[in-house]
mmCIF file of C-alpha atoms in Angstrom:
data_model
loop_
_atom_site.group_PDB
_atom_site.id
_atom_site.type_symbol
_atom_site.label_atom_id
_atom_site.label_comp_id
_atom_site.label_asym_id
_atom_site.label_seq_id
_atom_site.Cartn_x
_atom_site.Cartn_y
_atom_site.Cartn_z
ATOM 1 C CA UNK A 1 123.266 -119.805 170.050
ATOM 2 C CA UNK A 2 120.935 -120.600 167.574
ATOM 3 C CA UNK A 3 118.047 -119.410 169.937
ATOM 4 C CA UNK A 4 119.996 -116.143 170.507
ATOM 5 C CA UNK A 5 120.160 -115.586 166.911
ATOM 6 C CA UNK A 6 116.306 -116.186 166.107
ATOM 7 C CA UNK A 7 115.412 -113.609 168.960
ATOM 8 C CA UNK A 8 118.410 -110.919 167.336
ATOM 9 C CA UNK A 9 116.850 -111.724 164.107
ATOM 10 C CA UNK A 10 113.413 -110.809 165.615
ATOM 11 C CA UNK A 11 114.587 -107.944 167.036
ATOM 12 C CA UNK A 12 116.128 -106.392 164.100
ATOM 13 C CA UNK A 13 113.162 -106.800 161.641
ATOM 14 C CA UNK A 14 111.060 -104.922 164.949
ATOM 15 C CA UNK A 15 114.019 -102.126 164.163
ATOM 16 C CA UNK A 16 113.714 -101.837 160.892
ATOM 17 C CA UNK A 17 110.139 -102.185 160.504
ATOM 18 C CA UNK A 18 110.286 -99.335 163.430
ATOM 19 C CA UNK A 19 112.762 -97.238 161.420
ATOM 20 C CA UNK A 20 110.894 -97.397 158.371
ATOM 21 C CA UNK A 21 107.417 -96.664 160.178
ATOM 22 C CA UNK A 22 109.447 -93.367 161.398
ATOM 23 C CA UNK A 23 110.822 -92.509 158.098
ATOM 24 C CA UNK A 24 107.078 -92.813 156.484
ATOM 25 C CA UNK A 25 105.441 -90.525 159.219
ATOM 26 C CA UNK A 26 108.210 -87.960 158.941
ATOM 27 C CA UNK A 27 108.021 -87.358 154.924
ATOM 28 C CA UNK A 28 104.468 -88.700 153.747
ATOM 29 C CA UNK A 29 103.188 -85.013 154.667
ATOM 30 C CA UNK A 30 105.541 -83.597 152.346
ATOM 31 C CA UNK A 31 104.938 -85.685 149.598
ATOM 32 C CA UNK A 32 101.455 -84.772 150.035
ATOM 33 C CA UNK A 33 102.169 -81.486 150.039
ATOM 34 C CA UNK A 34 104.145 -82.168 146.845
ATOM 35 C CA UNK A 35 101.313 -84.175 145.214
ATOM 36 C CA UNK A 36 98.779 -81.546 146.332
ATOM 37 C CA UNK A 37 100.382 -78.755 144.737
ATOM 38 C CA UNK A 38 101.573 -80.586 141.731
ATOM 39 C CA UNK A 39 97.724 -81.508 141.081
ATOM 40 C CA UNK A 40 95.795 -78.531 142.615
ATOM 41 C CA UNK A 41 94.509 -75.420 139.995
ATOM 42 C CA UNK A 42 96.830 -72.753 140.367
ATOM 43 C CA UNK A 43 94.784 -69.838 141.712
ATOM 44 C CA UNK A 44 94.292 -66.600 139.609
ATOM 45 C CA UNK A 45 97.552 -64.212 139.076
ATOM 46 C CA UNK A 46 95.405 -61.284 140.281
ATOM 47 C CA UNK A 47 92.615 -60.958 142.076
ATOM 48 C CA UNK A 48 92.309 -57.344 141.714
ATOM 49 C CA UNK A 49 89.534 -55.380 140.180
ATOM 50 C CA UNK A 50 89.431 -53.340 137.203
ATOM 51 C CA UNK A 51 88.407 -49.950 137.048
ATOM 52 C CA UNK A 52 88.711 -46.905 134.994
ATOM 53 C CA UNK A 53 91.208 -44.448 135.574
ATOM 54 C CA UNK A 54 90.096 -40.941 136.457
ATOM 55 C CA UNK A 55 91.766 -39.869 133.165
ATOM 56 C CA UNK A 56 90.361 -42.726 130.698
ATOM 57 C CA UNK A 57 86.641 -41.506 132.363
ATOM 58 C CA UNK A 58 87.294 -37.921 131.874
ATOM 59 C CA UNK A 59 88.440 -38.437 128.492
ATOM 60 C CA UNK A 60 84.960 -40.150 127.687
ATOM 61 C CA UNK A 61 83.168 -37.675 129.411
ATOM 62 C CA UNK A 62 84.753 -35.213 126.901
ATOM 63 C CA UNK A 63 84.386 -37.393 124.085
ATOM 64 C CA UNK A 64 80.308 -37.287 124.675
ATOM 65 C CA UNK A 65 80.392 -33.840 125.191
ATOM 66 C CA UNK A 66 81.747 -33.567 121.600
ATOM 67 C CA UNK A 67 79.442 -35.461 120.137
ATOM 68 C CA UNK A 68 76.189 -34.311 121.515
ATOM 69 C CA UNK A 69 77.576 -30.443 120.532
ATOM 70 C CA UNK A 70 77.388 -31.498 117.503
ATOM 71 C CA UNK A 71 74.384 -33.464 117.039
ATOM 72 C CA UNK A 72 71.929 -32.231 119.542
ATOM 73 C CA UNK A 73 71.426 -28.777 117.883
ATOM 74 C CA UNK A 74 70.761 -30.484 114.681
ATOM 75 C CA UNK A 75 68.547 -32.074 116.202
ATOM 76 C CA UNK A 76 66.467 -29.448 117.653
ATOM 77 C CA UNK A 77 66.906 -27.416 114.708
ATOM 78 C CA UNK A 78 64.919 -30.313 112.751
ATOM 79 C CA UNK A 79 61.838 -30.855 115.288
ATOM 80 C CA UNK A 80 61.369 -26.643 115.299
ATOM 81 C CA UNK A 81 61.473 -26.848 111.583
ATOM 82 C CA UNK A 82 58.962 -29.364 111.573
ATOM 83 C CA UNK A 83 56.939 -28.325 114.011
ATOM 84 C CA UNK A 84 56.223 -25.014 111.935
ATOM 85 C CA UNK A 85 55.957 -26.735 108.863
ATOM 86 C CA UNK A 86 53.206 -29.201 110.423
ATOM 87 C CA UNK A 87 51.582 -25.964 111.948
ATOM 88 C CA UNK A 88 51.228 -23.658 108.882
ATOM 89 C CA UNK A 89 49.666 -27.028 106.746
ATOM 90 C CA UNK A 90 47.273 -27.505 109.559
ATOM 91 C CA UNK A 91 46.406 -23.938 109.450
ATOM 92 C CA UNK A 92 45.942 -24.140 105.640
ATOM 93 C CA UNK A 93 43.608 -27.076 106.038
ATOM 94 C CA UNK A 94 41.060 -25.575 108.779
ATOM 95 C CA UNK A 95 40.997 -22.514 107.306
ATOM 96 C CA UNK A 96 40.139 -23.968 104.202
ATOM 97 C CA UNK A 97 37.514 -26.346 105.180
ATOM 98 C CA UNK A 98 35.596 -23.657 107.395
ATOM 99 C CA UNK A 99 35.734 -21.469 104.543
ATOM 100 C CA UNK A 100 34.258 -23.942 102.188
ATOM 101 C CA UNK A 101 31.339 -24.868 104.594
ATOM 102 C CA UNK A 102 30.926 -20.879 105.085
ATOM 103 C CA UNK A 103 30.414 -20.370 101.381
ATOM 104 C CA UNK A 104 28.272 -23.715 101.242
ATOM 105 C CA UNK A 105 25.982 -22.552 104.072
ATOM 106 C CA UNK A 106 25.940 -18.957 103.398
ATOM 107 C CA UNK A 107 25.925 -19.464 99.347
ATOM 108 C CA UNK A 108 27.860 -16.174 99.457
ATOM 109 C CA UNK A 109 31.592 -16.042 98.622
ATOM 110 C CA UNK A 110 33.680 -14.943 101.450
ATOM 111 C CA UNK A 111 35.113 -11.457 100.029
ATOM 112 C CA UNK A 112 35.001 -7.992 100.401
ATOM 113 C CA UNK A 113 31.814 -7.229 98.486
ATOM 114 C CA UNK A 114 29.914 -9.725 100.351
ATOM 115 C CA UNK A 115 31.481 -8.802 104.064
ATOM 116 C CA UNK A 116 31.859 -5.360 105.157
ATOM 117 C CA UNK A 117 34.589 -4.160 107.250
ATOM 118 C CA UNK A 118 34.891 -6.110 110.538
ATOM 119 C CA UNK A 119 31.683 -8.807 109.538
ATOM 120 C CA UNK A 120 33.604 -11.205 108.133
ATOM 121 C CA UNK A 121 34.916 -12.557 111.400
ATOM 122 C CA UNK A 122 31.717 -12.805 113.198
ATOM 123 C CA UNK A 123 30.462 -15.415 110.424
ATOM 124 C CA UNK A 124 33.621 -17.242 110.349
ATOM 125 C CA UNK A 125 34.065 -18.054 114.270
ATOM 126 C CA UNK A 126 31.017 -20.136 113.933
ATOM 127 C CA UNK A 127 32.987 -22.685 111.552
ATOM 128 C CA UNK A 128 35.784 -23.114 113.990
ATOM 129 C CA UNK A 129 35.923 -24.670 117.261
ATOM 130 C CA UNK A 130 37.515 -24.403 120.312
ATOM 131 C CA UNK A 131 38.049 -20.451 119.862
ATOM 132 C CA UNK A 132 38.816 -17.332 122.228
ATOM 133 C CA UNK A 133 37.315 -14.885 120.547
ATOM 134 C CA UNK A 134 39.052 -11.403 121.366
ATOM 135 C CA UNK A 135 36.666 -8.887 119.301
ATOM 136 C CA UNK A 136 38.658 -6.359 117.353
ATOM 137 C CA UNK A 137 42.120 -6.526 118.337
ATOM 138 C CA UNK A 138 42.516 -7.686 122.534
ATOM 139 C CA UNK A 139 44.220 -10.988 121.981
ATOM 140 C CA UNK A 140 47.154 -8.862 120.455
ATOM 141 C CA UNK A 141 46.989 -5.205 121.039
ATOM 142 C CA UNK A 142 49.451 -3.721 119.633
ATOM 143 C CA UNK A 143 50.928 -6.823 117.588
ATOM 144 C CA UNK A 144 54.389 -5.119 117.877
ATOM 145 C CA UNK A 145 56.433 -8.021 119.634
ATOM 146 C CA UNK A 146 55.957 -9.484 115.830
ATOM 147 C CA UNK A 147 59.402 -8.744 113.282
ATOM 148 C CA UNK A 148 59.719 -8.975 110.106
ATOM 149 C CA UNK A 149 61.330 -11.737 107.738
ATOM 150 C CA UNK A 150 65.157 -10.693 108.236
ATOM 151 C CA UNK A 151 64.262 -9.313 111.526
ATOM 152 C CA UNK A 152 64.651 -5.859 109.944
ATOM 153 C CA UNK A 153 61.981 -3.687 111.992
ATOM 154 C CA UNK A 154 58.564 -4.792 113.842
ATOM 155 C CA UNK A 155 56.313 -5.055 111.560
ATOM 156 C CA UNK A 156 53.289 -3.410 109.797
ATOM 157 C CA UNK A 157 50.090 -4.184 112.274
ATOM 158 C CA UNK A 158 47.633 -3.613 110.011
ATOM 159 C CA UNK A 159 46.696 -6.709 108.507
ATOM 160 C CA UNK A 160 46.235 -7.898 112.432
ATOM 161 C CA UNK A 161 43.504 -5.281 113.423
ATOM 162 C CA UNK A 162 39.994 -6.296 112.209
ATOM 163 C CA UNK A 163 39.387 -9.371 114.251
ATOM 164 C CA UNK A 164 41.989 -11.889 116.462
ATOM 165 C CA UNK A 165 40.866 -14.972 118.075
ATOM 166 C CA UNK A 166 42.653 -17.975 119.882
ATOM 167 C CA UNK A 167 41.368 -21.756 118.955
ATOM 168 C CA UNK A 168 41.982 -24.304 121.182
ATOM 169 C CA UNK A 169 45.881 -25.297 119.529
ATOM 170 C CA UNK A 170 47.094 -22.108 120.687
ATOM 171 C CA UNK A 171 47.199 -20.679 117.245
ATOM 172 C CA UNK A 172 46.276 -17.264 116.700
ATOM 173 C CA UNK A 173 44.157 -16.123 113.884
ATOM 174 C CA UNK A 174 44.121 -12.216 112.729
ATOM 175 C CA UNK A 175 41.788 -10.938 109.988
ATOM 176 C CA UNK A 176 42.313 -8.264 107.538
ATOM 177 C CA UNK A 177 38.637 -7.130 106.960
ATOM 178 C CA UNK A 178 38.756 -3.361 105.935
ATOM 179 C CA UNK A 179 37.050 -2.241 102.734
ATOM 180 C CA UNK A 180 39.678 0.228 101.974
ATOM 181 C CA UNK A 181 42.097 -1.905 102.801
ATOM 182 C CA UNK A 182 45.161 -1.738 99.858
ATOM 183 C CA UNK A 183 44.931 -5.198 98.393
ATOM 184 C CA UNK A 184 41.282 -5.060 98.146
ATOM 185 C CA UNK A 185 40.660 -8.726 99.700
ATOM 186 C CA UNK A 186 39.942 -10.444 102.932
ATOM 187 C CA UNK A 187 43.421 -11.298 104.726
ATOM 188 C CA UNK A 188 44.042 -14.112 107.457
ATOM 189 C CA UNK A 189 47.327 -14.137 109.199
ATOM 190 C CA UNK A 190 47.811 -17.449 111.415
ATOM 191 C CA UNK A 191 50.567 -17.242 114.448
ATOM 192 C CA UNK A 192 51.089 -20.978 113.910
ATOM 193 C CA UNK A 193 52.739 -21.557 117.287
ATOM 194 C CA UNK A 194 50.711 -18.563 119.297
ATOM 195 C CA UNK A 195 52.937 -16.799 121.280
ATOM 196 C CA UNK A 196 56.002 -19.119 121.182
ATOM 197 C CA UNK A 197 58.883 -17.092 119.717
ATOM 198 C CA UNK A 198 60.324 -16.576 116.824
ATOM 199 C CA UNK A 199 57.325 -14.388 116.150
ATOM 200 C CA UNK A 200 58.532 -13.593 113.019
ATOM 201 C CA UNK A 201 56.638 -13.094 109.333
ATOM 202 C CA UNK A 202 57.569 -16.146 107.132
ATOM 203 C CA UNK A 203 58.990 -17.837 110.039
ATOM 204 C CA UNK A 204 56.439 -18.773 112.393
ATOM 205 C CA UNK A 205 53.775 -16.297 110.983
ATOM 206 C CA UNK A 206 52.167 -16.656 107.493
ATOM 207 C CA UNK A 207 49.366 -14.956 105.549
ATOM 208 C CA UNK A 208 46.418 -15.994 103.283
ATOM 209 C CA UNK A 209 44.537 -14.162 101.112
ATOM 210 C CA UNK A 210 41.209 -15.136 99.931
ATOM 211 C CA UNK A 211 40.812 -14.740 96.288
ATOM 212 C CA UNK A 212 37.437 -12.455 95.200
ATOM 213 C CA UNK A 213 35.929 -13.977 92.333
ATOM 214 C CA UNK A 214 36.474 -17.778 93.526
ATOM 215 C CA UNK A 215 36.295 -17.186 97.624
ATOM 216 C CA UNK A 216 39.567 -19.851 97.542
ATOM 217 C CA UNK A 217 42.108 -19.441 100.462
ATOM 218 C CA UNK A 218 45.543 -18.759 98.601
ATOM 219 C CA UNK A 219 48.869 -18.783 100.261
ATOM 220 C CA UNK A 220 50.167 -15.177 99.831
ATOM 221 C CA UNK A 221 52.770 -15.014 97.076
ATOM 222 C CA UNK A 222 50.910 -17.481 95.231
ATOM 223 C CA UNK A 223 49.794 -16.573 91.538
ATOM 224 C CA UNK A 224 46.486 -14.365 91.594
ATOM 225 C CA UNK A 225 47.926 -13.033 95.205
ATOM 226 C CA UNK A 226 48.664 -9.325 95.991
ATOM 227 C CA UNK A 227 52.276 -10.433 96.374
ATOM 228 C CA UNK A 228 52.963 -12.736 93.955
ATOM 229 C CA UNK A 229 56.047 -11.764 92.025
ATOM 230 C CA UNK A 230 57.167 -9.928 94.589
ATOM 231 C CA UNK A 231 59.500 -11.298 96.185
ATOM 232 C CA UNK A 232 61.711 -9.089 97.025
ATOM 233 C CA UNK A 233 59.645 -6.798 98.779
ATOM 234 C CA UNK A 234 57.766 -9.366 101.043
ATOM 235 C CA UNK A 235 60.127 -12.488 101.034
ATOM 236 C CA UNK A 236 63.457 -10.928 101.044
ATOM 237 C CA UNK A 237 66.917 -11.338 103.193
ATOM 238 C CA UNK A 238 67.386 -7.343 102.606
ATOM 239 C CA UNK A 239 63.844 -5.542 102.018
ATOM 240 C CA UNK A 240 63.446 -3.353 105.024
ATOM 241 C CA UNK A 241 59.700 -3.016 104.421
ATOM 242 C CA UNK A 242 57.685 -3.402 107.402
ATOM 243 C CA UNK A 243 55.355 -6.352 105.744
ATOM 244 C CA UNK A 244 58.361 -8.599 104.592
ATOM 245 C CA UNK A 245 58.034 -11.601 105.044
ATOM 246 C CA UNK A 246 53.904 -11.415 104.098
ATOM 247 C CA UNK A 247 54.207 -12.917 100.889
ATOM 248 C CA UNK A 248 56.464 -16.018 101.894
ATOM 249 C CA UNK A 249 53.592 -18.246 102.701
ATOM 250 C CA UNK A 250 53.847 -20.191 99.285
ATOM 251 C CA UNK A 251 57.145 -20.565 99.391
ATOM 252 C CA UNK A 252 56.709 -22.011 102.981
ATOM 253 C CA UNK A 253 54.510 -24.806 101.571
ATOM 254 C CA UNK A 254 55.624 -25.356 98.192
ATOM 255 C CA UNK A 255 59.985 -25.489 99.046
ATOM 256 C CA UNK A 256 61.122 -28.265 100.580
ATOM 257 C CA UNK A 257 64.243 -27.038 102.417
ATOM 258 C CA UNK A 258 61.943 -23.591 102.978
ATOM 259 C CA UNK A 259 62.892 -23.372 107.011
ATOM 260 C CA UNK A 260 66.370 -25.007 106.823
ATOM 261 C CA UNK A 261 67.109 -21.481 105.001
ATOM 262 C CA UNK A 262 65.392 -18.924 106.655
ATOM 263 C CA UNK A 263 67.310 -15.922 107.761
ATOM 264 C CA UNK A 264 68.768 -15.307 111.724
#
């Protein structure tokens, strides 16, 4: 009896030890699967990408479109502005310089008592480089693609007919050189752009005179000019005279806002 009960007694912890070996293998996966996702970093909630919705992008589109309406004209308005601006001082500056090495060379003033009609120009080309010269009048024929200020009527060719020439820039150069000629002085007329449009007198196209007693290069509508004073005749929104816009010139380089204001 007491050997029976030893071997039941070994047989039943074999059992149990068996059972519990069973019950281990059968849930130890699923409390690692518990533990796992108890522990583990939950993965993003979406994993989708982000985009713009055809509506959001043509809204934008739109929104751009607005803006550079707006600002781009402004913008192009300024740069023509200053463009001319830069171009009539430059044209001040070599005119004046080959002037005053004319008169210093020569030791004649430049005027109508010392240059008869069409001689004037054939001195001065010498003093500036880089030239086409085109004689009398070929550069620009007729001259009648040119308007006046408030693009009232071509305008009067005459100051362009007694000498033209091209320097390197592009500018165009036209000389007023006739002794009978109604302001009694030598003229120069500078296309400061050539034949970039507007083509327009006291837009893109300005006139000197040079003054007789001193040989100086004045800006027409200066004091001791043919124009000066007369505003408006030759600088006017409503003259219909065919040389408006001639005697702008100083008011070109002396007004600040001068081509923010100029007339359509």
């Amino acid at each position: 009896t007491k050997f029976f009960y030893k071997r039941f007694s070994a047989h039943t912890k074999i059992f149990a030890f068996t059972k519990a070996l069973h019950r281990h293998n059968t849930f130890a996966p699923a409390l690692n699967k518990t533990a796992h996702k108890r522990w583990a970093i939950p993965a993003p909630a979406c994993s989708a990408k982000l985009a713009f919705t055809l509506a959001e992008t043509l809204i934008t589109l739109a929104i751009i479109g607005v803006v550079a309406a707006m600002t781009i004209p402004g913008v192009l308005n300024h740069t023509k502005e200053t463009q001319l601006r830069t171009g009539l001082k430059k044209a001040q500056s070599v005119l004046s310089e080959a002037l005053e090495l004319m008169m210093y060379d020569t030791g004649i003033l430049p005027n109508q008592e010392n240059y008869s009609t069409y001689e004037f120009l054939i001195t001065l080309k010498t003093y500036l480089s880089g030239l086409k010269d085109c004689g009398k009048d070929s550069c620009n024929p007729s001259s009648n693609g040119y308007r006046t200020y408030n693009n009232s009527s071509v305008v009067d060719s005459t100051p362009f007919d007694d000498g033209q020439m091209v320097i390197s820039d592009g500018m165009i150069y036209y000389v007023e050189n006739y002794t009978l000629s109604p302001t009694g002085t030598i003229l120069l007329t500078v296309d400061v752009n050539g034949y970039t449009k507007p083509n327009r007198w006291g837009h893109d196209l300005f006139t000197f005179e040079i003054e007789n007693k001193t040989g100086r290069l004045l800006p027409m509508g200066a004091p001791d000019t043919t124009y000066y004073g007369k505003e408006t005749v030759y600088c006017s929104n409503t003259s219909s005279n065919a040389r408006n816009g001639a005697g702008c010139t100083y008011k070109a380089i002396t007004e600040k806002d001068y081509f923010k204001k100029l007339p359509n």
